[in-house]
Short mmCIF file of C-alpha atoms in Angstrom, two decimals:
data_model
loop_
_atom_site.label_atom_id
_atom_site.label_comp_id
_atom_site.label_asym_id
_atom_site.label_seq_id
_atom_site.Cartn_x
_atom_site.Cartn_y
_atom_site.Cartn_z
CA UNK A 6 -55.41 -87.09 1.41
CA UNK A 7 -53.39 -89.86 0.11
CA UNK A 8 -49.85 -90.83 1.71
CA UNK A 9 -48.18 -90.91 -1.42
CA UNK A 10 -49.15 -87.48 -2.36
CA UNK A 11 -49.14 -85.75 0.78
CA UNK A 12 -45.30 -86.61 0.74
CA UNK A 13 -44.58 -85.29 -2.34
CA UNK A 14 -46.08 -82.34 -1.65
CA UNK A 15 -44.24 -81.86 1.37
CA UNK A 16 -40.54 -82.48 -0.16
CA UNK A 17 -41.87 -80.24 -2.85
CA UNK A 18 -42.21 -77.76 -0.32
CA UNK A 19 -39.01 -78.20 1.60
CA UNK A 20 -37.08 -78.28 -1.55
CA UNK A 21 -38.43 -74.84 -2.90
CA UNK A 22 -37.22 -73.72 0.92
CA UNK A 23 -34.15 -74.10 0.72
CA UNK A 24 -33.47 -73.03 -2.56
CA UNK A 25 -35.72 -69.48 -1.69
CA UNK A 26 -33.06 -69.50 0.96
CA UNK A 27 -29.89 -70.41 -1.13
CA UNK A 28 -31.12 -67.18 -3.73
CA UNK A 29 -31.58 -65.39 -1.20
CA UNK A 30 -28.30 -65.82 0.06
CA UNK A 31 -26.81 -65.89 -3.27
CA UNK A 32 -28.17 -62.60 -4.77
CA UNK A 33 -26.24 -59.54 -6.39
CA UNK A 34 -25.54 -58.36 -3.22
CA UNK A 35 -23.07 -61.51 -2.16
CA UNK A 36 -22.12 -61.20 -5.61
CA UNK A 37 -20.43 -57.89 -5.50
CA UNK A 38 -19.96 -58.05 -1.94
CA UNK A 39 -17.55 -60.61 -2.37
CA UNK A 40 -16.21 -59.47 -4.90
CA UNK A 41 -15.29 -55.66 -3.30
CA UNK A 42 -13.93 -57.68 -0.18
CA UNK A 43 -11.65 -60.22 -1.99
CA UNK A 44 -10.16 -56.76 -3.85
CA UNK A 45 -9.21 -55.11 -0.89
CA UNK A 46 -8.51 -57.91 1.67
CA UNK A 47 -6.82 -60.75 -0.79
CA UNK A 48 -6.88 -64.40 0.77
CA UNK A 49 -7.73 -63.38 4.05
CA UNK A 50 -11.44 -62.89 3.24
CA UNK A 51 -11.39 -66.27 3.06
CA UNK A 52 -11.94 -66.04 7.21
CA UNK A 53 -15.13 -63.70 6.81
CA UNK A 54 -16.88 -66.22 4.24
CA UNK A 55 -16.05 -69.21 6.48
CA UNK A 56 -17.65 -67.22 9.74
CA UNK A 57 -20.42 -66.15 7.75
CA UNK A 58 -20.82 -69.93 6.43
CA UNK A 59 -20.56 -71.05 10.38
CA UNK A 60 -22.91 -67.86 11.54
CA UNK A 61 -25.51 -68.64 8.71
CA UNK A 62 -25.59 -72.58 10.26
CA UNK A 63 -26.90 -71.38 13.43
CA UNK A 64 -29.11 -68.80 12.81
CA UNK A 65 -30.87 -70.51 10.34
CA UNK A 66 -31.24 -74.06 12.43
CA UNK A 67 -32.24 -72.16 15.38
CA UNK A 68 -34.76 -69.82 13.19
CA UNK A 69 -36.25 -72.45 11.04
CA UNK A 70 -37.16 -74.91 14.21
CA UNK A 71 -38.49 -72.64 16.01
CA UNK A 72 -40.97 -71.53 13.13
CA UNK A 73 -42.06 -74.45 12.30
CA UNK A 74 -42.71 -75.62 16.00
CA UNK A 75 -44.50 -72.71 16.73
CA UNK A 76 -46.14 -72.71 13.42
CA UNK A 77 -46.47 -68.98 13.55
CA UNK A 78 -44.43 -66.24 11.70
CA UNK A 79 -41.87 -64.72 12.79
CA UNK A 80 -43.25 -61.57 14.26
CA UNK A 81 -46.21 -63.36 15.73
CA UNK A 82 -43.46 -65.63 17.72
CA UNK A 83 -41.48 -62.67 18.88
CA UNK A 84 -44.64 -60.64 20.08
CA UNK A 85 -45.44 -63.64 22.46
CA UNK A 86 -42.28 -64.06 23.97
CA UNK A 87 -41.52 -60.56 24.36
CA UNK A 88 -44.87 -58.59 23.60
CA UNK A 89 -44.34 -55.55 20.97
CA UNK A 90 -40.95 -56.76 20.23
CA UNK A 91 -42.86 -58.23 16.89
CA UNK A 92 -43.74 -55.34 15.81
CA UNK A 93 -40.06 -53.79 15.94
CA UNK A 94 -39.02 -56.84 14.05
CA UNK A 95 -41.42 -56.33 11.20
CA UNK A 96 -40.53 -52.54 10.77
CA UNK A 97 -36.81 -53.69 10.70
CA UNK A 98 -37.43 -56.80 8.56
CA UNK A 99 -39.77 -54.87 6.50
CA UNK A 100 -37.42 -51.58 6.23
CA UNK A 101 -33.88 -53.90 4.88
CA UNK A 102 -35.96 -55.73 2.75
CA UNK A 103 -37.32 -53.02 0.87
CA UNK A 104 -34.00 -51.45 0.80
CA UNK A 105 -32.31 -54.61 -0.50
CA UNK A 106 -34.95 -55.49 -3.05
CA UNK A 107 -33.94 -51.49 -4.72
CA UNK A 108 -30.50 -53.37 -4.39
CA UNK A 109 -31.89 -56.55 -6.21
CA UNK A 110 -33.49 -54.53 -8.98
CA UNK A 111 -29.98 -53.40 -9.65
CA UNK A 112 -28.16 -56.24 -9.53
CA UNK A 113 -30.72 -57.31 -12.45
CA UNK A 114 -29.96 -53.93 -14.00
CA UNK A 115 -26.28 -54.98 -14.11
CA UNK A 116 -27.21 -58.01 -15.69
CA UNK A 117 -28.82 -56.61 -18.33
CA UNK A 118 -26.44 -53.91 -19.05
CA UNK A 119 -23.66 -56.86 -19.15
CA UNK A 120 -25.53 -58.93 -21.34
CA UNK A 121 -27.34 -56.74 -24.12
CA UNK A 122 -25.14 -53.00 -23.02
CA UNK A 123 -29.21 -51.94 -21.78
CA UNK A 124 -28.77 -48.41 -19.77
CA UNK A 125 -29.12 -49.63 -15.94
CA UNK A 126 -32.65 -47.90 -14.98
CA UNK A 127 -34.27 -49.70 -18.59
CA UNK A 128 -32.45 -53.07 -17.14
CA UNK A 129 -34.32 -51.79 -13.46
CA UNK A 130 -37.35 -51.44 -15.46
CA UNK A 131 -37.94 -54.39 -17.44
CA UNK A 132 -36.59 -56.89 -14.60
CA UNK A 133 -38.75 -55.31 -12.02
CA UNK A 134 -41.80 -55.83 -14.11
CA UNK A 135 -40.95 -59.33 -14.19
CA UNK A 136 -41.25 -59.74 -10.85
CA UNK A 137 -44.03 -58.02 -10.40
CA UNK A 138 -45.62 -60.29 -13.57
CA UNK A 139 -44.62 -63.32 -10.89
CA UNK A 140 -46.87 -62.60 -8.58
CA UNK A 141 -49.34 -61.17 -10.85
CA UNK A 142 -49.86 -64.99 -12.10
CA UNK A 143 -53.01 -66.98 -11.25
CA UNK A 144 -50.46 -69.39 -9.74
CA UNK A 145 -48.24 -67.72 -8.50
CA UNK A 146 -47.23 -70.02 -5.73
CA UNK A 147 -46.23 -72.55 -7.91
CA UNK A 148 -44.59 -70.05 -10.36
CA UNK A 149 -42.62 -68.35 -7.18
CA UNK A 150 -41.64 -71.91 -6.19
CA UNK A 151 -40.51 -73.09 -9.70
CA UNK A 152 -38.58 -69.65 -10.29
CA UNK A 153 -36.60 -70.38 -7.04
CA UNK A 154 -35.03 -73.83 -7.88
CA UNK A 155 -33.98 -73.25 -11.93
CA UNK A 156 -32.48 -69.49 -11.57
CA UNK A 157 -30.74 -71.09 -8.35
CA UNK A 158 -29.63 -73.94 -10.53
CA UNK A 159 -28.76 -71.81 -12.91
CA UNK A 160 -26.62 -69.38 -10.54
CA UNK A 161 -24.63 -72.16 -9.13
CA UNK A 162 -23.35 -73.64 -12.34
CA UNK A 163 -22.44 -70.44 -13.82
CA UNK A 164 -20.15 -70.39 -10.71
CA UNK A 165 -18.64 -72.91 -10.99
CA UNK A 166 -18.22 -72.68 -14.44
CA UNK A 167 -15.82 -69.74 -13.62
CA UNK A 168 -14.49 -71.25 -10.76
CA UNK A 169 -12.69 -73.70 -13.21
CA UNK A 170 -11.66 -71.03 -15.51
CA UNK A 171 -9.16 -69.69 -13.09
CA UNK A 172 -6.24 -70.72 -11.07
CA UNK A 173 -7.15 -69.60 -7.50
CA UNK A 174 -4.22 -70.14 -5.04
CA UNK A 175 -5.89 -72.72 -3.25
CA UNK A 176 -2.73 -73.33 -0.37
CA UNK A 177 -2.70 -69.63 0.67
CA UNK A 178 -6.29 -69.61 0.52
CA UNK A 179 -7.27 -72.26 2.69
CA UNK A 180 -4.14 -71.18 5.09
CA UNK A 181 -5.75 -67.40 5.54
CA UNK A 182 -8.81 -69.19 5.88
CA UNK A 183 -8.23 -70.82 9.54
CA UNK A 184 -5.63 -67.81 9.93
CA UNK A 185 -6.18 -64.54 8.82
CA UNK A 186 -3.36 -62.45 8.34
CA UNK A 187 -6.36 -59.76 9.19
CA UNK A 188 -9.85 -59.04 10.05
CA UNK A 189 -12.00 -56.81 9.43
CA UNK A 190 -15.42 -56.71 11.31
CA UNK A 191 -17.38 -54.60 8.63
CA UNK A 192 -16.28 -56.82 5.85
CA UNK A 193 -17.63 -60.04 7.77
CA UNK A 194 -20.65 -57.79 8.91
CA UNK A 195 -21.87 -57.01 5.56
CA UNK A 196 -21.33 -60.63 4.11
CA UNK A 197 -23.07 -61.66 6.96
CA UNK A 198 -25.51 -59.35 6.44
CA UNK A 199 -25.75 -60.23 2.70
CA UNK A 200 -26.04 -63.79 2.57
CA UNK A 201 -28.60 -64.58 6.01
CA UNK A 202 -29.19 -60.93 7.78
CA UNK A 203 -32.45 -58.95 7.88
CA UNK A 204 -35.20 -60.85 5.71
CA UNK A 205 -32.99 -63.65 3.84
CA UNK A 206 -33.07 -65.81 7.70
CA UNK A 207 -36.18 -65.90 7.69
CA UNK A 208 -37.18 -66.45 3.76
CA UNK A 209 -37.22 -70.40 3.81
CA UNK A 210 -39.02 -70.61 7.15
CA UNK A 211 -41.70 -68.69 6.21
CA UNK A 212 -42.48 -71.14 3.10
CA UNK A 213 -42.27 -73.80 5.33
CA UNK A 214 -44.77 -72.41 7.19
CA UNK A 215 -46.92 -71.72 4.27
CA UNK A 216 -46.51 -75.16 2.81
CA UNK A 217 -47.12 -76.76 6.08
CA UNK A 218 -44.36 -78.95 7.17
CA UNK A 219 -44.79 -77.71 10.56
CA UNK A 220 -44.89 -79.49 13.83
CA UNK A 221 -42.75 -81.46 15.95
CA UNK A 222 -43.12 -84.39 13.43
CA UNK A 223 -41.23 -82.17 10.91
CA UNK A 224 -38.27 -81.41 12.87
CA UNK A 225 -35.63 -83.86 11.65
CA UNK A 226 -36.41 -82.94 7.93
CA UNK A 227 -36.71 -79.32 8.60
CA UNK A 228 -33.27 -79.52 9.93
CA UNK A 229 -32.03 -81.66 7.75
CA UNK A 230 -33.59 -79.15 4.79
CA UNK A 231 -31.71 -76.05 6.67
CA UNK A 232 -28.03 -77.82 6.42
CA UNK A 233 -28.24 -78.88 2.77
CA UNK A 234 -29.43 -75.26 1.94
CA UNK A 235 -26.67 -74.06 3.58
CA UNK A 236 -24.30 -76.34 3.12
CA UNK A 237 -24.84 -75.81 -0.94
CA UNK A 238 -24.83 -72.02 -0.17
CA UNK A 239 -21.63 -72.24 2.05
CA UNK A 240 -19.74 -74.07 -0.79
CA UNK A 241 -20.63 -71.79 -3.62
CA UNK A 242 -19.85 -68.60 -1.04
CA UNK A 243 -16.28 -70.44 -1.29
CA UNK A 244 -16.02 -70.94 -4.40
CA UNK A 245 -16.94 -67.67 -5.88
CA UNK A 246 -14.05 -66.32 -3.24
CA UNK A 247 -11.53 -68.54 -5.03
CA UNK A 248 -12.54 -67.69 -8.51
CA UNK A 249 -12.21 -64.10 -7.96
CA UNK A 250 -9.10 -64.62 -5.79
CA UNK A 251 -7.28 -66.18 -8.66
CA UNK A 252 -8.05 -63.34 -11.02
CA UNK A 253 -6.76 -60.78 -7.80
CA UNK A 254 -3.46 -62.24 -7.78
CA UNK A 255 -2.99 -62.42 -11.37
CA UNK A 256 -2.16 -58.52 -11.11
CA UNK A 257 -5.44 -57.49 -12.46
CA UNK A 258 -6.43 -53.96 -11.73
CA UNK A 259 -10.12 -53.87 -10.43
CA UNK A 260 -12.04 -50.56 -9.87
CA UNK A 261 -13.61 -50.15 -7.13
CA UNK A 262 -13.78 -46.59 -6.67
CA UNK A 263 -15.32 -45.47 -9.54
CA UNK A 264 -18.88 -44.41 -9.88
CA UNK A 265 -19.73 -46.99 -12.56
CA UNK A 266 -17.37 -49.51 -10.65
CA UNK A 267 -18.50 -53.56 -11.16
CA UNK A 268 -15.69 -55.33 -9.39
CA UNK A 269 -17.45 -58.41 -9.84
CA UNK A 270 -18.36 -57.89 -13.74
CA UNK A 271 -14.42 -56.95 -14.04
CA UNK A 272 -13.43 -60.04 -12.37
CA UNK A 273 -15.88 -62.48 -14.51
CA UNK A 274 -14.71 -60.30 -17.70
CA UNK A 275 -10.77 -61.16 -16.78
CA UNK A 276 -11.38 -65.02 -15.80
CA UNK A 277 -12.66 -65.30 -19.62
CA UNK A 278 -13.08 -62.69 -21.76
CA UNK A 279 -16.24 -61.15 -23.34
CA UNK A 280 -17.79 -64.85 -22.46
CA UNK A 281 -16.71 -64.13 -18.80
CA UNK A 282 -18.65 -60.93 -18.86
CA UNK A 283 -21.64 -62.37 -20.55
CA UNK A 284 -21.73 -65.06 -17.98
CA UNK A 285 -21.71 -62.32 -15.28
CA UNK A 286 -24.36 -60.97 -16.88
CA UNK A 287 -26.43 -64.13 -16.82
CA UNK A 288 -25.85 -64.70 -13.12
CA UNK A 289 -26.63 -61.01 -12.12
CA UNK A 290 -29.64 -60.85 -14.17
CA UNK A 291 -30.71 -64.37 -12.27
CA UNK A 292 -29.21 -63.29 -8.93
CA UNK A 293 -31.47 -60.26 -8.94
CA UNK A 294 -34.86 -61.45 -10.34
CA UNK A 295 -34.59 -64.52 -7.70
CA UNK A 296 -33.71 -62.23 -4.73
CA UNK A 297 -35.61 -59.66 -5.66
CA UNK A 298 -38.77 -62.32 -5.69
CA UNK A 299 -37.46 -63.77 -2.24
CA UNK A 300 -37.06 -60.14 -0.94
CA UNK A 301 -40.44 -59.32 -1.99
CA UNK A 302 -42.04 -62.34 -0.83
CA UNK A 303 -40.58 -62.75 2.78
CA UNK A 304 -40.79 -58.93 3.98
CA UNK A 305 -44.33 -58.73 3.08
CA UNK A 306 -44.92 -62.21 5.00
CA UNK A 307 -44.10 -59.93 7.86
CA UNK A 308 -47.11 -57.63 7.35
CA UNK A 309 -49.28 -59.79 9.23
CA UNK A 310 -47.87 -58.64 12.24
CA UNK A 311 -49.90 -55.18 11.73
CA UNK A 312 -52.84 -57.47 9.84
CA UNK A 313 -53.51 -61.02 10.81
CA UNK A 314 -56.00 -61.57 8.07
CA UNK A 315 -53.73 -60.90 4.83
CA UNK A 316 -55.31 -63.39 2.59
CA UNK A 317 -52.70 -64.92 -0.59
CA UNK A 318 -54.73 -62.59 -2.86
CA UNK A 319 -53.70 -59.56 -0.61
CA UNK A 320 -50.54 -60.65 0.25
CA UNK A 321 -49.85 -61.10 -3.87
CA UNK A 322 -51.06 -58.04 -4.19
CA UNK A 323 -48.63 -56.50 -1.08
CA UNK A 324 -46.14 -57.61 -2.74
CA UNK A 325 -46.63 -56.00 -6.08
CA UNK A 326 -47.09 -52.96 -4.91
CA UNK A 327 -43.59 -53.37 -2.62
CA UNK A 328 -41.60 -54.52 -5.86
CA UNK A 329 -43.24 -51.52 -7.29
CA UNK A 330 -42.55 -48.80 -4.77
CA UNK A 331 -38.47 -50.45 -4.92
CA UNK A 332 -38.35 -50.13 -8.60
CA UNK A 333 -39.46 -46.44 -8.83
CA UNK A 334 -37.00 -45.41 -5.56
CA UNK A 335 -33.96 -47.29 -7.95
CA UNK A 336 -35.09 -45.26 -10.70
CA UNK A 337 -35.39 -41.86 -8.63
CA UNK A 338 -32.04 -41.84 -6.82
CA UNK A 339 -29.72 -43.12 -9.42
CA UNK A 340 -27.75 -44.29 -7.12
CA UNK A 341 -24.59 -46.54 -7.69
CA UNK A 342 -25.75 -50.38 -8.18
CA UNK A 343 -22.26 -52.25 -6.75
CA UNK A 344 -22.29 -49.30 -3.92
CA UNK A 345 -25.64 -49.74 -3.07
CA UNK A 346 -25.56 -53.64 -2.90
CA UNK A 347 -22.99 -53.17 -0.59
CA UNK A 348 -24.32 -50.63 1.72
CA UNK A 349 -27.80 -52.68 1.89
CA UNK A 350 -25.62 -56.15 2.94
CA UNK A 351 -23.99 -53.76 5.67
CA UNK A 352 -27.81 -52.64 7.06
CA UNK A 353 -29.18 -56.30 6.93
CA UNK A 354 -25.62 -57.23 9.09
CA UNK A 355 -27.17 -54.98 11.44
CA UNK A 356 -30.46 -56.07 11.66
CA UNK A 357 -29.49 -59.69 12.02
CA UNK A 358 -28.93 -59.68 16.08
CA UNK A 359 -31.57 -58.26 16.85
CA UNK A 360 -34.09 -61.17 15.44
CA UNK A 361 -31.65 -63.72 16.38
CA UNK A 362 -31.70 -62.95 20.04
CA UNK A 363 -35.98 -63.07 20.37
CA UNK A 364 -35.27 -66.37 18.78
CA UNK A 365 -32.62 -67.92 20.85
CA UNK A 366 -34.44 -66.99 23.48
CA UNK A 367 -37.79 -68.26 22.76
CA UNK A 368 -35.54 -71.61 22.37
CA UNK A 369 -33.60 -71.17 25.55
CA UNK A 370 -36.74 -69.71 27.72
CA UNK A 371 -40.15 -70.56 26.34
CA UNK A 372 -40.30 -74.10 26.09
CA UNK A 373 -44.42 -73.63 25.91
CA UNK A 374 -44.18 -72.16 22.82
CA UNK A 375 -42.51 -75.43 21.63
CA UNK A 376 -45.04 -77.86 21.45
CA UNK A 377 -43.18 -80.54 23.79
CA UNK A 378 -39.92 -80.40 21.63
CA UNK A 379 -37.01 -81.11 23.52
CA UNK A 380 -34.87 -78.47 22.00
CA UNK A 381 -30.94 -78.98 21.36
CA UNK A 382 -28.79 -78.24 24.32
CA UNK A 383 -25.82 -77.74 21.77
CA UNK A 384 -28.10 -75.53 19.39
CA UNK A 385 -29.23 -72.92 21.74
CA UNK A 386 -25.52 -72.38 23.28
CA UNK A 387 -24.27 -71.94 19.77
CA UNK A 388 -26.84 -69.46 19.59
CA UNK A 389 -26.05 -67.46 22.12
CA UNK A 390 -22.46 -67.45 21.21
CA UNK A 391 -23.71 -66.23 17.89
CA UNK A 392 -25.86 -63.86 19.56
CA UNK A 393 -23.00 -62.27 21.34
CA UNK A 394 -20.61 -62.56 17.97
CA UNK A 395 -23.41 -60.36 15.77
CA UNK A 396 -23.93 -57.63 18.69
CA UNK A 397 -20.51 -57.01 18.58
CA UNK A 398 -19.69 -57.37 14.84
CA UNK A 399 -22.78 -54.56 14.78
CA UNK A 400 -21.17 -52.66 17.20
CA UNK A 401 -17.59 -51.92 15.63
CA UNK A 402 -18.89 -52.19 12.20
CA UNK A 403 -22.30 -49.49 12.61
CA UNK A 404 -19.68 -46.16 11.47
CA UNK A 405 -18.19 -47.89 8.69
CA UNK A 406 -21.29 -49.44 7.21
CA UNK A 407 -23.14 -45.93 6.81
CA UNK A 408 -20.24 -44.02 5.75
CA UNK A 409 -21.04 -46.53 2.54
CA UNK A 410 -23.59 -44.18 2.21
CA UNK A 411 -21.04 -41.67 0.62
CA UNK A 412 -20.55 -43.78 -1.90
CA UNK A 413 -23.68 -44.01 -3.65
#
């Protein structure tokens, strides 16, 4: 294969990573997630996006490298360094993902309704089918990869957009930031939870893996690939925290207990009008169909822990049938959309530990799995201290997170 083209091919690949990671992380769910948060806590949620921004650095450095050194997935890593503990993962993986992808197909729903006033389970409906149409294509590699960058790009200037609409207090902002004037551990667990837990860590890795930049000769691009993803993702976390700050301490009234309740469609709809509320739902409709794709795509990666041989055919296939199965539970339960987004962040914040520890470890311990890589002294430390931080965030946040329940 030519030089010239194997390199494009490869920062083709690595740039449709990270932005299957930054949708990922910037679905409905962070959407209305930080939007319920900012309501209740004011400036000081500022702390719980800048821990998830710092949280999301390591576990997705550590994951990613390790990956791509291995050049196996994910389960397939953690059944060699701790045999069966794969197959735990995938159940978990496989079990938030399909949960979050009914939250996805709502988020789209939302979008919809904002946009044209379409009932919520037609808006399910239609943007569920065009997922499923996705991966229905001949080329749908290319179509999955394609779909990730412009609905990210998309996404990220309608944030901003909004961003400059409002007058955010930046100086009490940035202030609660570095010091809270309180925390609250189920708040940062289900941001967390939203934005890198259960599947979303492991979304870019996995198309790494399936592009091929793998190896040891990879490493310093694959890392480099994780920090702009999340450094992009980190910013726009921050921003859509200020926009819908500034529209919290202009003395608007959002609803958040409601069973219709949109805090995040109220606060675009304040910022700027019937506009703002169109604009939310563009970025909902986008937020959802791209998540809902990554959501899709990643948990049923993690089927080949139970069948080695899934072919791309079969795995297309998988994940039709997955998007399927998600679109007729959203249209069964009727639950609450913004309730349920939360609720699913809450269970991926749960699920996040667990991963992140067979993974640390497998850097810390199992330097044969490596393939000679002198792994980061600093990195694994940091991920151990994360390690401990997500076990215990889990811990005093696992009551409040299901009580969410009661909500939908």
């Amino acid at each position: 294969m030519d030089k010239k083209t194997f390199f494009s091919e490869r920062q083709w690949a690595i740039v449709a990573s990270i932005f299957l990671m930054a949708t990922s992380a910037m679905g409905p769910g962070f959407l209305t997630q930080t939007a319920t948060f900012t309501v209740k806590m004011g400036a000081a949620f500022g702390f719980g996006i800048l821990l998830s921004i710092i949280i999301d650095y390591v576990v997705q450095q550590n994951i990613w490298r390790v990956v791509t050194l291995t050049q196996k997935r994910a389960p397939d890593v953690a059944n060699i360094a701790l045999p069966g503990s794969g197959y735990v993962l995938a159940v978990l993986v496989i079990f938030g993902g399909f949960f979050f992808n009914i939250g996805n197909i709502a988020g789209a729903a939302l979008g919809l309704n904002a946009l044209f006033g379409l009932d919520t389970k037609w808006g399910g409906v239609i943007s569920g089918a065009m997922a499923i149409m996705i991966f229905a294509s001949r080329k749908a590699s290319l179509v999955v990869d394609k779909s990730m960058i412009i609905l990210g790009i998309l996404k990220i200037a309608i944030i901003v957009v909004v961003a400059f609409i409002v007058a955010p207090p930046m100086a009490d902002a940035f202030h609660q930031t570095i010091l809270p004037s309180h925390v609250d551990f189920a708040s940062i667990t289900t941001i967390v939870g939203g934005t890198v837990g259960g599947y979303i860590c492991y979304a870019g890795a996995h198309r790494l893996l399936d592009k091929g930049a793998v190896g040891p000769e990879h490493i310093a691009e694959v890392s480099r690939a994780a920090t702009k993803g999340i450094v992009v993702v980190g910013v726009m976390r921050y921003v859509l925290f200020l926009a819908i700050l500034g529209v919290v301490v202009s003395g608007a009234t959002i609803d958040l207990a409601s069973h219709n309740a949109n805090p995040a469609a109220q606060a675009f709809q304040y910022a700027a009008g019937e506009f703002g509320f169109k604009l939310f739902g563009l970025i909902f409709w986008a937020a959802g169909i791209s998540s809902s794709i990554g959501a899709a795509y990643t948990s049923v990666s993690f089927f080949t822990a139970f069948k080695k041989d899934l072919d791309l055919k079969q795995r297309n296939f998988c994940t039709i049938i997955f998007i399927a199965l998600a679109l007729l539970l959203y249209v069964l339960i009727g639950a609450t959309p913004a309730s349920l987004l939360v609720f699913v962040g809450g269970l991926n914040g749960l699920v996040l530990p667990i991963g992140l520890t067979i993974f640390v470890y497998v850097a810390a311990c199992r330097k044969d799995m490596l393939g000679g890589y002198n792994y980061p002294m600093w990195l694994t430390v940091l991920g151990v201290l994360t390690c401990l931080l997500t076990w215990y965030m889990g811990y005093v946040s696992f009551n409040t997170i299901f009580n969410y329940l009661k909500t939908l």
